Amino acid sequence: MDEPTKSRLQGLKSLRRIVFERSGQTEQPTPAPRESAEVPESPQAPEPERRSLRSRAISVLRSPGTAMVAALVVLALVNASVVGRFGGTLSGGRLLPTADLATTWSDYLSAWHAVGGGTGSPASPSLAVLALFGSVLGGPAVVVAVLMLFGVPLAGLSAYLATRAIDVSPLRRALVAAAYALVPVAAISAGQGRLDVVVAHVLVPPLLAGIAAVIRRSDGRWLGTACLTAFGLAVLGAFAPLVHLTLIVLALLAHVLVPGNGLRGRRRAAGLIALVLLSVACLLPWPVLLLSHPEVLVHGLGARVVEQPASVLLATLSPDGSVVGALGVLLVLAAILALAIRFDKRMLAGAGVALLGWLVAVVAGTVSTEPLAGGIASPGWTGGPLVLVAAGCAWIVLSAKVTALNWKIAAPVLGAGLLALGAASTIGSATGPLAAHQAAAGSGTRLVAEPGPQPARLITGNGPRFGDDDLASAGNSTEWLRQVDEDLSSDDTTRVREALAAVAARGADRVVVPADSRLPRIAPDLVVDDGRRQGQQRELRLLLPADAVKLVGPDLSRQAQNEQGPAPEARPLPVDAELPSFSVRISEGGSGRALVLGAENEPGWYATVNGKRVPLATAWGHQVAVPLPEQAAEVQVGYTEIPRTTLLVAQAAVVLFTVVAAIPGRGRRGVTGLR
């Protein structure tokens, strides 16, 4: 080959090499191996170092959070041992005894409840939560005991884990989490049996972290974050609906105030919609009750009590105005000091949570309403909103940029503050009425005239249990119970005898009255004292027909339609049947007779005679009556469960979707959980 040809070929090769280098490409692959210098390797992120299980366990054991939780667990164990709250079912204050697992499920799923004369009100979803966790932990009573006795360490652990996204040292997170866990308002509420406040104390920190994640997350994991937070909000709403509603308002305010445009803004809006709708739908059909009975937001869940109006000590996180509760001001002062000395715009989120909590506490502590189950109008307990205030103050303290501390000065101050909070928490919890419940033997239905201003109770079985006072009364049953209570304590013989006849007509075979009651002397032919005692009260047995279902003749049936109560001399025939559903065979009889049920007449009851629907009537002003024909007939009576079952199916579907969507996907890169 001549020299010009060789030079032209070399020039073409050089030109091709320059073109490929400028275009970021290499030459066509050949079977021959290439030098690493000719093909540079693409940069790859270094693989994270995988630690052994032993090293990770040692790291967890050495963390300040573990030490903090261990110290709080020891404190809880000592406190429960000294007060004697171990063993058995806990009750006292606002906490009624918890039933076994099967009864709890039955109480939640039933469409009709034999409480207060009977009601078709939907049961609180807190029963479903206790039943679900009780299926794993050994029963609803165990779940309640764990929350009431170990709510402080659980709250400390949840606060420590929820603050992982805040760029501060683990030691500082542990100290602030301990201060939040030991806030006296939660311990006082636990000692008084306020399960709703205890649940809020544990769940508020991770829920605030979840809401913050929904607001700022813009990656492909936004739906899972929203669903996980919505499920937590639903669990909170099952016990503390007011705190649930407050957190929803807080999330909507954050969406409005925090800027977000484009894809991030659209995903945030979708996340908030899922957060609100799913957290409400998971509680069906309970939200329907809240719309018609907003007083539940004020009083919360639990046994009916008469609350005292809130005082100015709300500013110190004291829900009851006590000196012990006022020591919560230490956390407030720490937040104010952080705002004054180390103000940063990141503190505004915590300040907003605290201010909104205080506002809700003032409203709940001053607005008086009657409880859901009836009783004296009074304001609500401010413990739940004050837990939000405590969480907001802790958020402020963690958000402050603090330089290196002089531990010779800081350690004694922090130690004294935590010791003061720990002492207040211990005293506040120990002085409450919460104790191990001693179940009293009892069967059938009885009317209990409780001391104090509250109306009497109609109790079936051993006594009232958790969830009974969270059912809305049907019709005028509350007014009827209050009137009967007044009549039984009267000196008028006629009123007393008529009240006893009315109690028997509702299916009660016993009455529980104060030990000094004069009932045996006023109506010796209607009651008898069997010597049974319940503390300062005694139990009297009625000598009147007290079955839940009775057959009344034509004359007594006409009297039942025109009068408000039966005469003491009335003697209807008892029918062997149990409410709400039964089937009986009726023989021939006179025209105008009827079956009278010991239940409040409300929508939902139905009856068939020989397979045909018949209209229902009202007996004694408020009880269900089934008119009967003269001929022999097959009578079926029941309470419809179709609306309840439909809503329960919808609830189950929403809960299943929320749980599945909240499970982190496998194989997703760059996706992290809540921090």
XYZ file of N, CA, C and O in Angstrom, residues 293-373:
324
model
N -74.999 12.720 67.574
C -74.708 12.920 69.000
C -73.312 13.527 69.149
O -72.366 12.856 69.576
N -73.150 14.808 68.818
C -71.812 15.421 68.921
C -71.301 15.540 70.353
O -70.126 15.851 70.551
N -72.146 15.278 71.340
C -71.665 15.343 72.713
C -70.601 14.302 73.011
O -69.859 14.414 73.997
N -70.508 13.277 72.155
C -69.453 12.279 72.339
C -68.075 12.925 72.206
O -67.113 12.524 72.874
N -67.954 13.944 71.365
C -66.678 14.625 71.214
C -66.258 15.304 72.510
O -65.061 15.398 72.811
N -67.215 15.787 73.279
C -66.894 16.486 74.528
C -66.554 15.500 75.633
O -65.548 15.642 76.337
N -67.378 14.473 75.802
C -67.208 13.559 76.932
C -66.312 12.369 76.621
O -65.797 11.743 77.551
N -66.134 12.024 75.355
C -65.310 10.879 75.044
C -65.975 9.573 75.443
O -67.183 9.502 75.650
N -65.162 8.525 75.571
C -65.664 7.199 75.881
C -65.416 6.859 77.344
O -64.504 7.384 77.974
N -66.246 5.966 77.857
C -66.075 5.514 79.228
C -67.334 5.691 80.044
O -68.361 6.181 79.561
N -67.263 5.265 81.314
C -68.406 5.368 82.213
C -68.801 6.826 82.415
O -67.963 7.730 82.387
N -70.079 7.029 82.629
C -70.583 8.397 82.812
C -70.103 8.947 84.154
O -70.127 8.284 85.181
N -69.641 10.178 84.130
C -69.194 10.873 85.334
C -69.607 12.333 85.198
O -69.934 12.810 84.111
N -69.564 13.038 86.316
C -69.834 14.473 86.326
C -68.492 15.189 86.422
O -67.803 15.104 87.443
N -68.099 15.867 85.358
C -66.814 16.557 85.316
C -66.938 17.966 85.877
O -68.019 18.566 85.872
N -65.804 18.477 86.346
C -65.737 19.847 86.834
C -65.231 20.764 85.723
O -64.422 20.351 84.891
N -65.700 22.019 85.696
C -65.224 22.943 84.650
C -63.718 23.139 84.727
O -63.102 23.037 85.791
N -63.117 23.413 83.578
C -61.674 23.619 83.517
C -61.287 24.931 84.191
O -62.083 25.874 84.268
N -60.075 24.982 84.685
C -59.559 26.175 85.363
C -58.427 26.776 84.535
O -58.035 26.257 83.491
N -57.874 27.878 85.036
C -56.773 28.535 84.334
C -55.511 27.691 84.347
O -54.565 27.967 83.595
N -55.482 26.656 85.182
C -54.314 25.783 85.226
C -54.186 24.915 83.984
O -53.254 24.110 83.896
N -55.116 25.063 83.028
C -54.916 24.410 81.741
C -53.606 24.857 81.102
O -52.973 24.092 80.356
N -53.191 26.079 81.398
C -51.937 26.583 80.836
C -50.734 25.802 81.343
O -49.677 25.790 80.709
N -50.876 25.119 82.486
C -49.793 24.320 83.056
C -49.963 22.834 82.766
O -49.283 22.007 83.379
N -50.870 22.475 81.870
C -51.171 21.083 81.505
C -51.788 20.315 82.661
O -51.625 19.098 82.768
N -52.531 21.009 83.526
C -53.225 20.350 84.628
C -54.693 20.211 84.269
O -55.421 21.206 84.221
N -55.187 18.986 84.020
C -56.586 18.836 83.616
C -57.574 18.970 84.757
O -58.748 19.268 84.527
N -57.127 18.711 85.988
C -58.027 18.746 87.145
C -57.730 19.887 88.106
O -58.341 19.967 89.170
N -56.811 20.769 87.758
C -56.479 21.889 88.621
C -55.650 21.519 89.829
O -55.512 22.333 90.751
N -55.062 20.331 89.865
C -54.267 19.907 91.013
C -52.832 20.399 90.885
O -52.348 20.717 89.796
N -52.136 20.444 92.034
C -50.737 20.865 92.048
C -49.871 19.836 91.327
O -48.922 20.183 90.618
N -50.217 18.548 91.501
C -49.448 17.498 90.830
C -49.536 17.659 89.316
O -48.532 17.575 88.603
N -50.737 17.891 88.816
C -50.888 18.080 87.381
C -50.202 19.330 86.871
O -49.742 19.374 85.728
N -50.092 20.357 87.734
C -49.482 21.617 87.317
C -47.987 21.503 87.083
O -47.391 22.402 86.480
N -47.345 20.414 87.534
C -45.920 20.246 87.271
C -45.644 20.009 85.790
O -44.491 20.059 85.362
N -46.674 19.767 85.011
C -46.486 19.711 83.571
C -46.029 21.028 82.986
O -45.604 21.070 81.828
N -46.061 22.087 83.793
C -45.587 23.388 83.328
C -44.099 23.353 83.008
O -43.601 24.211 82.271
N -43.358 22.377 83.554
C -41.929 22.272 83.251
C -41.699 22.070 81.761
O -40.784 22.652 81.173
N -42.526 21.246 81.117
C -42.399 21.039 79.680
C -42.792 22.294 78.913
O -42.174 22.640 77.900
N -43.799 23.007 79.402
C -44.208 24.260 78.766
C -43.107 25.303 78.876
O -42.790 26.014 77.911
N -42.498 25.407 80.057
C -41.418 26.377 80.249
C -40.221 26.057 79.368
O -39.568 26.961 78.838
N -39.910 24.783 79.203
C -38.807 24.405 78.319
C -39.086 24.842 76.884
O -38.185 25.326 76.180
N -40.337 24.698 76.440
C -40.693 25.124 75.083
C -40.612 26.644 74.942
O -40.106 27.161 73.939
N -41.112 27.353 75.944
C -41.050 28.826 75.888
C -39.604 29.296 75.879
O -39.230 30.228 75.143
N -38.741 28.664 76.691
C -37.328 29.035 76.726
C -36.657 28.774 75.389
O -35.856 29.590 74.906
N -36.995 27.659 74.754
C -36.421 27.362 73.438
C -36.874 28.381 72.401
O -36.079 28.814 71.554
N -38.138 28.776 72.451
C -38.632 29.784 71.505
C -37.958 31.131 71.722
O -37.666 31.852 70.758
N -37.701 31.478 72.972
C -37.138 32.789 73.275
C -35.654 32.876 72.941
O -35.167 33.922 72.499
N -34.923 31.777 73.137
C -33.473 31.837 72.996
C -33.013 31.329 71.632
O -32.145 31.923 70.996
N -33.582 30.222 71.183
C -33.132 29.589 69.954
C -34.274 29.475 68.948
O -34.563 28.400 68.442
N -34.908 30.583 68.628
C -36.050 30.512 67.727
C -35.609 30.085 66.335
O -34.593 30.544 65.805
N -36.367 29.196 65.758
C -36.143 28.730 64.398
C -37.507 28.472 63.771
O -38.445 28.070 64.465
N -37.619 28.684 62.478
C -38.924 28.524 61.835
C -39.435 27.086 61.915
O -40.633 26.842 61.781
N -38.551 26.122 62.151
C -38.998 24.744 62.314
C -39.833 24.558 63.578
O -40.571 23.579 63.698
N -39.708 25.478 64.521
C -40.484 25.393 65.758
C -41.952 25.745 65.552
O -42.784 25.437 66.412
N -42.262 26.399 64.444
C -43.636 26.858 64.247
C -44.621 25.695 64.172
O -45.772 25.826 64.584
N -44.186 24.568 63.644
C -45.082 23.407 63.569
C -45.466 22.937 64.964
O -46.649 22.702 65.260
N -44.492 22.803 65.843
C -44.795 22.403 67.214
C -45.630 23.436 67.943
O -46.542 23.079 68.714
N -45.340 24.712 67.694
C -46.138 25.764 68.332
C -47.583 25.711 67.863
O -48.521 25.917 68.656
N -47.800 25.423 66.582
C -49.165 25.307 66.087
C -49.916 24.150 66.721
O -51.098 24.267 67.063
N -49.233 23.013 66.908
C -49.869 21.871 67.569
C -50.256 22.235 69.002
O -51.363 21.926 69.470
N -49.353 22.895 69.715
C -49.625 23.248 71.110
C -50.782 24.246 71.217
O -51.675 24.093 72.067
N -50.784 25.258 70.375
C -51.850 26.262 70.447
C -53.209 25.662 70.098
O -54.220 25.972 70.751
N -53.255 24.819 69.076
C -54.522 24.184 68.725
C -54.994 23.267 69.849
O -56.195 23.209 70.156
N -54.086 22.554 70.492
C -54.461 21.709 71.617
C -55.033 22.503 72.765
O -56.030 22.104 73.382
N -54.423 23.645 73.076
C -54.958 24.494 74.140
C -56.354 25.017 73.791
O -57.239 25.069 74.645
N -56.545 25.417 72.546
C -57.849 25.925 72.138
C -58.923 24.854 72.288
O -60.014 25.116 72.824
N -58.641 23.639 71.851
C -59.608 22.551 71.977
C -59.857 22.225 73.445
O -60.992 21.923 73.846
N -58.823 22.281 74.271
C -58.987 22.000 75.701
C -59.901 23.022 76.361
O -60.738 22.667 77.209
N -59.773 24.279 75.987
C -60.642 25.318 76.566
C -62.093 25.077 76.180
O -63.008 25.178 77.006
N -62.326 24.730 74.919
C -63.699 24.480 74.473
C -64.284 23.264 75.172
O -65.410 23.295 75.695
N -63.518 22.162 75.221
C -64.028 20.942 75.842
C -64.236 21.117 77.342
O -65.143 20.505 77.922
N -63.421 21.940 77.983
C -63.522 22.107 79.425
C -64.545 23.120 79.881
O -64.751 23.281 81.095
N -65.190 23.809 78.962
C -66.168 24.831 79.340
C -67.568 24.572 78.799
O -68.541 25.089 79.352
N -67.686 23.802 77.727
C -68.997 23.519 77.126
C -69.625 22.334 77.861
O -69.038 21.260 77.946
N -70.829 22.538 78.397
C -71.518 21.493 79.165
C -72.574 20.815 78.300
O -73.396 21.496 77.666
N -72.556 19.500 78.267
C -73.548 18.705 77.557
C -73.864 17.456 78.370
O -73.093 17.066 79.256
N -74.990 16.821 78.067
C -75.329 15.567 78.728
C -74.536 14.425 78.117
O -74.257 14.435 76.921
N -74.156 13.425 78.903
C -73.457 12.265 78.337
C -74.332 11.516 77.339
O -75.552 11.683 77.309
N -73.694 10.685 76.534
C -74.410 9.943 75.505
C -75.470 9.031 76.105
O -76.578 8.912 75.572
N -75.149 8.371 77.218
C -76.093 7.457 77.856
C -77.058 8.171 78.789
O -77.861 7.511 79.465
